[in-house]
Short mmCIF file of C-alpha atoms in Angstrom, two decimals:
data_model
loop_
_atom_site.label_atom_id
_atom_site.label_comp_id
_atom_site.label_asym_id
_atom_site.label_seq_id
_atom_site.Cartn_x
_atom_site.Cartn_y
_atom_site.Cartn_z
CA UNK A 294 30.83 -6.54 20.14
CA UNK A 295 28.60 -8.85 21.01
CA UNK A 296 29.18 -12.62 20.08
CA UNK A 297 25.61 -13.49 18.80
CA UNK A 298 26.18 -11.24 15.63
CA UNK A 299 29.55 -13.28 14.76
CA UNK A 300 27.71 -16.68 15.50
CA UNK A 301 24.20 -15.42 13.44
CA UNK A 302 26.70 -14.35 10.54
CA UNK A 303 29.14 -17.48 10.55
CA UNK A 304 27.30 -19.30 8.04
CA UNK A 305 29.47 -20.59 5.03
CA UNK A 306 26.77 -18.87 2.83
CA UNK A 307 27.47 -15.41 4.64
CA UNK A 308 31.19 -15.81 4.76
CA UNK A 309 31.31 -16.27 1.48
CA UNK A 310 28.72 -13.55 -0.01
CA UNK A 311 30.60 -10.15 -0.91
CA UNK A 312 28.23 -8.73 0.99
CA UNK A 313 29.03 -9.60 3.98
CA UNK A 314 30.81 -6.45 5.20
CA UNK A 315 27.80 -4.65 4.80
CA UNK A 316 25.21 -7.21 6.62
CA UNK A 317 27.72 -7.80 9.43
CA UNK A 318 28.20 -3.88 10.21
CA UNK A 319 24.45 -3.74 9.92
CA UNK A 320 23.31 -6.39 12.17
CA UNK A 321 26.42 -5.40 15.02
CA UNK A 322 25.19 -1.63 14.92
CA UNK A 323 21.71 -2.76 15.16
CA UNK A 324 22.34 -4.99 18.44
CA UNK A 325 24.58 -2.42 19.86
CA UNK A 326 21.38 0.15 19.54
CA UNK A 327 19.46 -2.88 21.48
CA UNK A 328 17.35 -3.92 18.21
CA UNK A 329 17.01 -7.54 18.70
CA UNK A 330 18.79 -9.50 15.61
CA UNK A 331 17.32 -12.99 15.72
CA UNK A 332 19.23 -15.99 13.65
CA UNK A 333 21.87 -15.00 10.23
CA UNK A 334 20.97 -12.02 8.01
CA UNK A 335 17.36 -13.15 6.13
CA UNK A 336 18.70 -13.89 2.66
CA UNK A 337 15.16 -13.93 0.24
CA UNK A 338 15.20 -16.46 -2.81
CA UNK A 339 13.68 -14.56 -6.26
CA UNK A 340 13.27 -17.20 -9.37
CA UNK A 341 14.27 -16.00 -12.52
CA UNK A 342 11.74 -12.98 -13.87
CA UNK A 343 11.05 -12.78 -10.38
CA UNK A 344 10.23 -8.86 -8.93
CA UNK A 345 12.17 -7.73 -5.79
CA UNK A 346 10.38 -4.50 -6.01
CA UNK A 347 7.43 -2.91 -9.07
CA UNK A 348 7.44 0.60 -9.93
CA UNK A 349 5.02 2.39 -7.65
CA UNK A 350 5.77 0.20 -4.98
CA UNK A 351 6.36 2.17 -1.05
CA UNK A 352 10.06 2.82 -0.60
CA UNK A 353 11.12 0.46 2.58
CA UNK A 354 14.07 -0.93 2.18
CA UNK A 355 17.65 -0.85 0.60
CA UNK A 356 18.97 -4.22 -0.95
CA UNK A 357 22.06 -6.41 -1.40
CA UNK A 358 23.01 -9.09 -4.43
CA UNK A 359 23.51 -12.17 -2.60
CA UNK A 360 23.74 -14.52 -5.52
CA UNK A 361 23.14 -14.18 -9.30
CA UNK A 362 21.58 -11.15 -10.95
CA UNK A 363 19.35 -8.28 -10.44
CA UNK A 364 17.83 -5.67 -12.88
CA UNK A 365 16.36 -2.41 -12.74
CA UNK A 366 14.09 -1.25 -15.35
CA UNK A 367 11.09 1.60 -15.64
CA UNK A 368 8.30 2.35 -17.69
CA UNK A 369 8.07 5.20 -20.14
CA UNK A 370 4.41 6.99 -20.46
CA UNK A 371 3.60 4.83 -23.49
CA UNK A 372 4.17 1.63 -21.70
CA UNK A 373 8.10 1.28 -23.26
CA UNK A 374 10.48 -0.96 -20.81
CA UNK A 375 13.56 0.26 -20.24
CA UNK A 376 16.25 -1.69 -18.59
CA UNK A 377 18.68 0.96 -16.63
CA UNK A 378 21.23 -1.51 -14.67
CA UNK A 379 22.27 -4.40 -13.54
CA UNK A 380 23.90 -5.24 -10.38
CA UNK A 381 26.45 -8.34 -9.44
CA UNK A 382 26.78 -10.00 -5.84
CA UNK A 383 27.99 -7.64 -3.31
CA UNK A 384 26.44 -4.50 -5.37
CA UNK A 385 23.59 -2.36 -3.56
CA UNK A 386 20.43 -1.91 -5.26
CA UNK A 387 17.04 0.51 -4.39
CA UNK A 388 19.00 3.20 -3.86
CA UNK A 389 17.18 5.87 -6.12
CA UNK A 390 13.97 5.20 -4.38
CA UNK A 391 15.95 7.13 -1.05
CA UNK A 392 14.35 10.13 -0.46
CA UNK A 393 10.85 9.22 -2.41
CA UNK A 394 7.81 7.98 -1.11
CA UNK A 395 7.80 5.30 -4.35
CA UNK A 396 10.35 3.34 -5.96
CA UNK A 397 10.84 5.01 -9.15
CA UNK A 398 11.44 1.46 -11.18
CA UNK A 399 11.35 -2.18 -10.71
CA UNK A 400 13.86 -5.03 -9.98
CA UNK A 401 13.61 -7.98 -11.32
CA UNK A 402 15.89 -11.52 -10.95
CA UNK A 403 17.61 -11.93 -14.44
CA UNK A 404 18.35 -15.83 -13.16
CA UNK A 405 17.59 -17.65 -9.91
CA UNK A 406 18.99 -15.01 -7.29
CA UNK A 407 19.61 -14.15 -3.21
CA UNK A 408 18.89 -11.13 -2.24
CA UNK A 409 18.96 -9.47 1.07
CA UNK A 410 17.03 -6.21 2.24
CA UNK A 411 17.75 -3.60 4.84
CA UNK A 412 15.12 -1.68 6.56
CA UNK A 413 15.40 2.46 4.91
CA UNK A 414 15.01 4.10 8.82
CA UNK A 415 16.82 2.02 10.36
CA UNK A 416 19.92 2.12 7.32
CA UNK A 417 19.87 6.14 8.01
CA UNK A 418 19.87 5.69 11.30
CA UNK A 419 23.28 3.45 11.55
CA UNK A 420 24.63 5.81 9.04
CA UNK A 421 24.12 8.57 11.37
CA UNK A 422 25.68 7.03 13.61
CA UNK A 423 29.02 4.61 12.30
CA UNK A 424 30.98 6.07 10.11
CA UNK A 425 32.65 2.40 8.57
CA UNK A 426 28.79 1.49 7.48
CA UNK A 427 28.11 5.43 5.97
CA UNK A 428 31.37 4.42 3.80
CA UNK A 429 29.98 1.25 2.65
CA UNK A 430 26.59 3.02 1.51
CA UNK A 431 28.38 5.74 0.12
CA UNK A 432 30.27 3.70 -2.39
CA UNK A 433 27.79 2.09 -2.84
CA UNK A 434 26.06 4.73 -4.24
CA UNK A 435 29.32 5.91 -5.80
CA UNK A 436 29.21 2.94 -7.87
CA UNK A 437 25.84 3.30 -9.09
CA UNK A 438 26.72 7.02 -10.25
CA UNK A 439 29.98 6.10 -12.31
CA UNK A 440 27.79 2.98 -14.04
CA UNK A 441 25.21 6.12 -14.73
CA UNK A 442 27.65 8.45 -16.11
CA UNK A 443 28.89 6.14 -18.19
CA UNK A 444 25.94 4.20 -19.16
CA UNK A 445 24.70 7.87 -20.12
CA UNK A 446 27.82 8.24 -22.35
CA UNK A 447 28.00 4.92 -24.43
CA UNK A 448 24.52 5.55 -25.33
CA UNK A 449 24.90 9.23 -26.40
CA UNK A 450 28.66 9.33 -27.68
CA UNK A 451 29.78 5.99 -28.98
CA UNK A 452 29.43 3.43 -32.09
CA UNK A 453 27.02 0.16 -31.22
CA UNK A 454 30.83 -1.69 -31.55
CA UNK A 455 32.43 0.12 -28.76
CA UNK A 456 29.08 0.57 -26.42
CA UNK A 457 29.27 -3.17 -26.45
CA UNK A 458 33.03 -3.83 -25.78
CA UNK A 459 32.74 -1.01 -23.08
CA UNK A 460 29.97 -3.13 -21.37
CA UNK A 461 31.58 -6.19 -21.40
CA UNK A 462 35.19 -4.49 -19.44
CA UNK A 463 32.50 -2.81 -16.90
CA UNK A 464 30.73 -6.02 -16.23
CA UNK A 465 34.18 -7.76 -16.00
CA UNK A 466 35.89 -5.34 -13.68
CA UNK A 467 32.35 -5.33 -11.40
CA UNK A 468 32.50 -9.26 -11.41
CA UNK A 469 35.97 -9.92 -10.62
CA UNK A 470 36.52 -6.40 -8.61
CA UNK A 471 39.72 -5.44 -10.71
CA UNK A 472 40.97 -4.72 -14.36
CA UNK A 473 42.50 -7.81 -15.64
CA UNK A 474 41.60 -9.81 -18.70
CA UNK A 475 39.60 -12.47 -17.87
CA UNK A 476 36.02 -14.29 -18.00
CA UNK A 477 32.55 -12.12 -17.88
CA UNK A 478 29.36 -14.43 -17.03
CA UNK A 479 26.62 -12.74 -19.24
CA UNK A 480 23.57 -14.42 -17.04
CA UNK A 481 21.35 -11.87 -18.52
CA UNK A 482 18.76 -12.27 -21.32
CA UNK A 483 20.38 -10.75 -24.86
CA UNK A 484 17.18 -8.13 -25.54
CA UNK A 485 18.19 -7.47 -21.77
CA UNK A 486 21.34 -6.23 -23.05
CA UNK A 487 20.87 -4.56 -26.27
CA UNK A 488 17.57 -2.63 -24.49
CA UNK A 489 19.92 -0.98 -21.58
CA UNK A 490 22.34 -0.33 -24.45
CA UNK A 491 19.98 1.06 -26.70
CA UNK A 492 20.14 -1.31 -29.52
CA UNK A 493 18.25 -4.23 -30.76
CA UNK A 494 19.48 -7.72 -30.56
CA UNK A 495 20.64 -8.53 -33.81
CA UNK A 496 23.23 -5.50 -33.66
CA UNK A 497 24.48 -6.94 -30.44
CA UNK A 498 25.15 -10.19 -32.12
CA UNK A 499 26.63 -8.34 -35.04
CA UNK A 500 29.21 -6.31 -32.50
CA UNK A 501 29.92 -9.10 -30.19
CA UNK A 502 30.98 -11.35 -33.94
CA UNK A 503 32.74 -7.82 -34.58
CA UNK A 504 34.72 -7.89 -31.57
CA UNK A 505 35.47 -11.57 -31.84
CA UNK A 506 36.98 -11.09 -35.30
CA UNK A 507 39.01 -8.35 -34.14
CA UNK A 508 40.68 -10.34 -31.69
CA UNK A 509 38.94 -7.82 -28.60
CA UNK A 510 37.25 -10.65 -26.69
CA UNK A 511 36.59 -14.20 -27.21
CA UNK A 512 33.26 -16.16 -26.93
CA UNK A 513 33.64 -19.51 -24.68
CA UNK A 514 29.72 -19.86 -24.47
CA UNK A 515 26.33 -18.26 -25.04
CA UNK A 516 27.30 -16.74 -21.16
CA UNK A 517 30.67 -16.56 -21.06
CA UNK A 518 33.12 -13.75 -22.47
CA UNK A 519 36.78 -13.72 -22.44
CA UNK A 520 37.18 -10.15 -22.24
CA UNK A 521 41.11 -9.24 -23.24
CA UNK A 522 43.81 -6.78 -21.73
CA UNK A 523 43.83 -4.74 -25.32
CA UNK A 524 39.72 -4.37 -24.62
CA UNK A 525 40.37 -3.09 -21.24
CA UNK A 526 43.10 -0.48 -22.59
CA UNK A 527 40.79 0.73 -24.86
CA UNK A 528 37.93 1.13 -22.04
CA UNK A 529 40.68 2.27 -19.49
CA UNK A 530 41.46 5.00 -22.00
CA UNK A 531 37.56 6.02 -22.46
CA UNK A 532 36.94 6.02 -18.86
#
């Protein structure tokens, strides 16, 4: 494997992103196939309420959370937002504009955020190709199923109380990639939230003082969550 790849990706910044399986497996097949990789994988800065991508636009590329936090939301015939995911460092996003001509929603930087994006073609064609970097799309997508399905199921099934605790052990076991108790950063706006949950904001307040009282999590800060190992057995049991 050619040396240029591990000197363009040995930045502390790409060493450290959780993405950097992905980018380095990308940029080595892509030199190997003699496509020229010039300089460390092009990581774009989006301020907060930033778009990556509008509704409409031309599907051209996959994407990668570098840093902070990216949404996904669409637009119902009468004009309605609706927020349909969020997605933590290391987590793939565009994915449901693959095999459309237009991406089917927007993305949008909840805070100050790096993202980096992958050319569609030439992602199918190293897919075709290496089966370690088909794996990492393919969970990838996996991923974005299961936070469907169950998206799909707090909304339709579930009290406001336990669509809200259930959120908080998903975000937690996304953020710290495993099911222990422990601290969820909420760097999302709260009618953010409550939208993709399908509730307003004052319920979520009402659920997350809920919760608090019944010992289920524990508020540090306006974004941080101590989510508890009783909150996860309950979600654990759900899932």
């Amino acid at each position: 494997m050619s040396g240029a790849v591990d000197e363009n990706l040995s930045s502390m910044a790409c060493r450290c992103c959780p993405a950097w399986k992905f980018c380095f497996l990308f940029h080595a097949n892509g030199q190997a196939a003699g496509r020229a990789r010039n300089g460390r994988p092009k990581g774009e800065f989006h301020g907060e309420n930033e778009s990556i991508y509008l509704h409409g636009d031309p599907v051209h590329s996959i994407h990668v959370v570098c840093e902070g936090v990216i949404k996904t939301e669409t637009e119902s015939k009468e004009g309605k937002q609706q927020v349909t995911g969020f997605f933590m460092p290391g987590e793939l996003f565009g994915l449901e504009g693959v095999g459309s001509d237009e991406y089917p929603g927007s993305a949008i930087a909840c805070v100050a955020s790096r993202v980096c994006a992958f050319p569609l073609g030439e992602v199918l064609q190293i897919c075709g190709s290496n089966r370690e970097f088909l794996r990492e799309v393919l969970y990838g997508m996996g991923r974005r199923i299961r936070f469907d399905g169950c998206k799909w199921k707090l909304v339709e099934s579930e009290t406001a109380y336990y669509r809200v605790l259930f959120f908080l052990c998903d975000l937690l076991i996304r953020q710290q990639g495993g099911a222990s108790a422990g601290m969820v950063m909420l760097q999302m706006e709260k009618r953010d939230i409550s939208n993709f949950l399908g509730m307003n904001p004052s319920t979520l307040s009402r659920e997350l003082w809920k919760l608090e009282g019944d010992g289920l999590i524990r508020r540090e800060s306006k974004e941080q969550v101590h989510v508890g190992e009783t909150a996860l057995s309950l979600y654990r049991n759900f899932t």
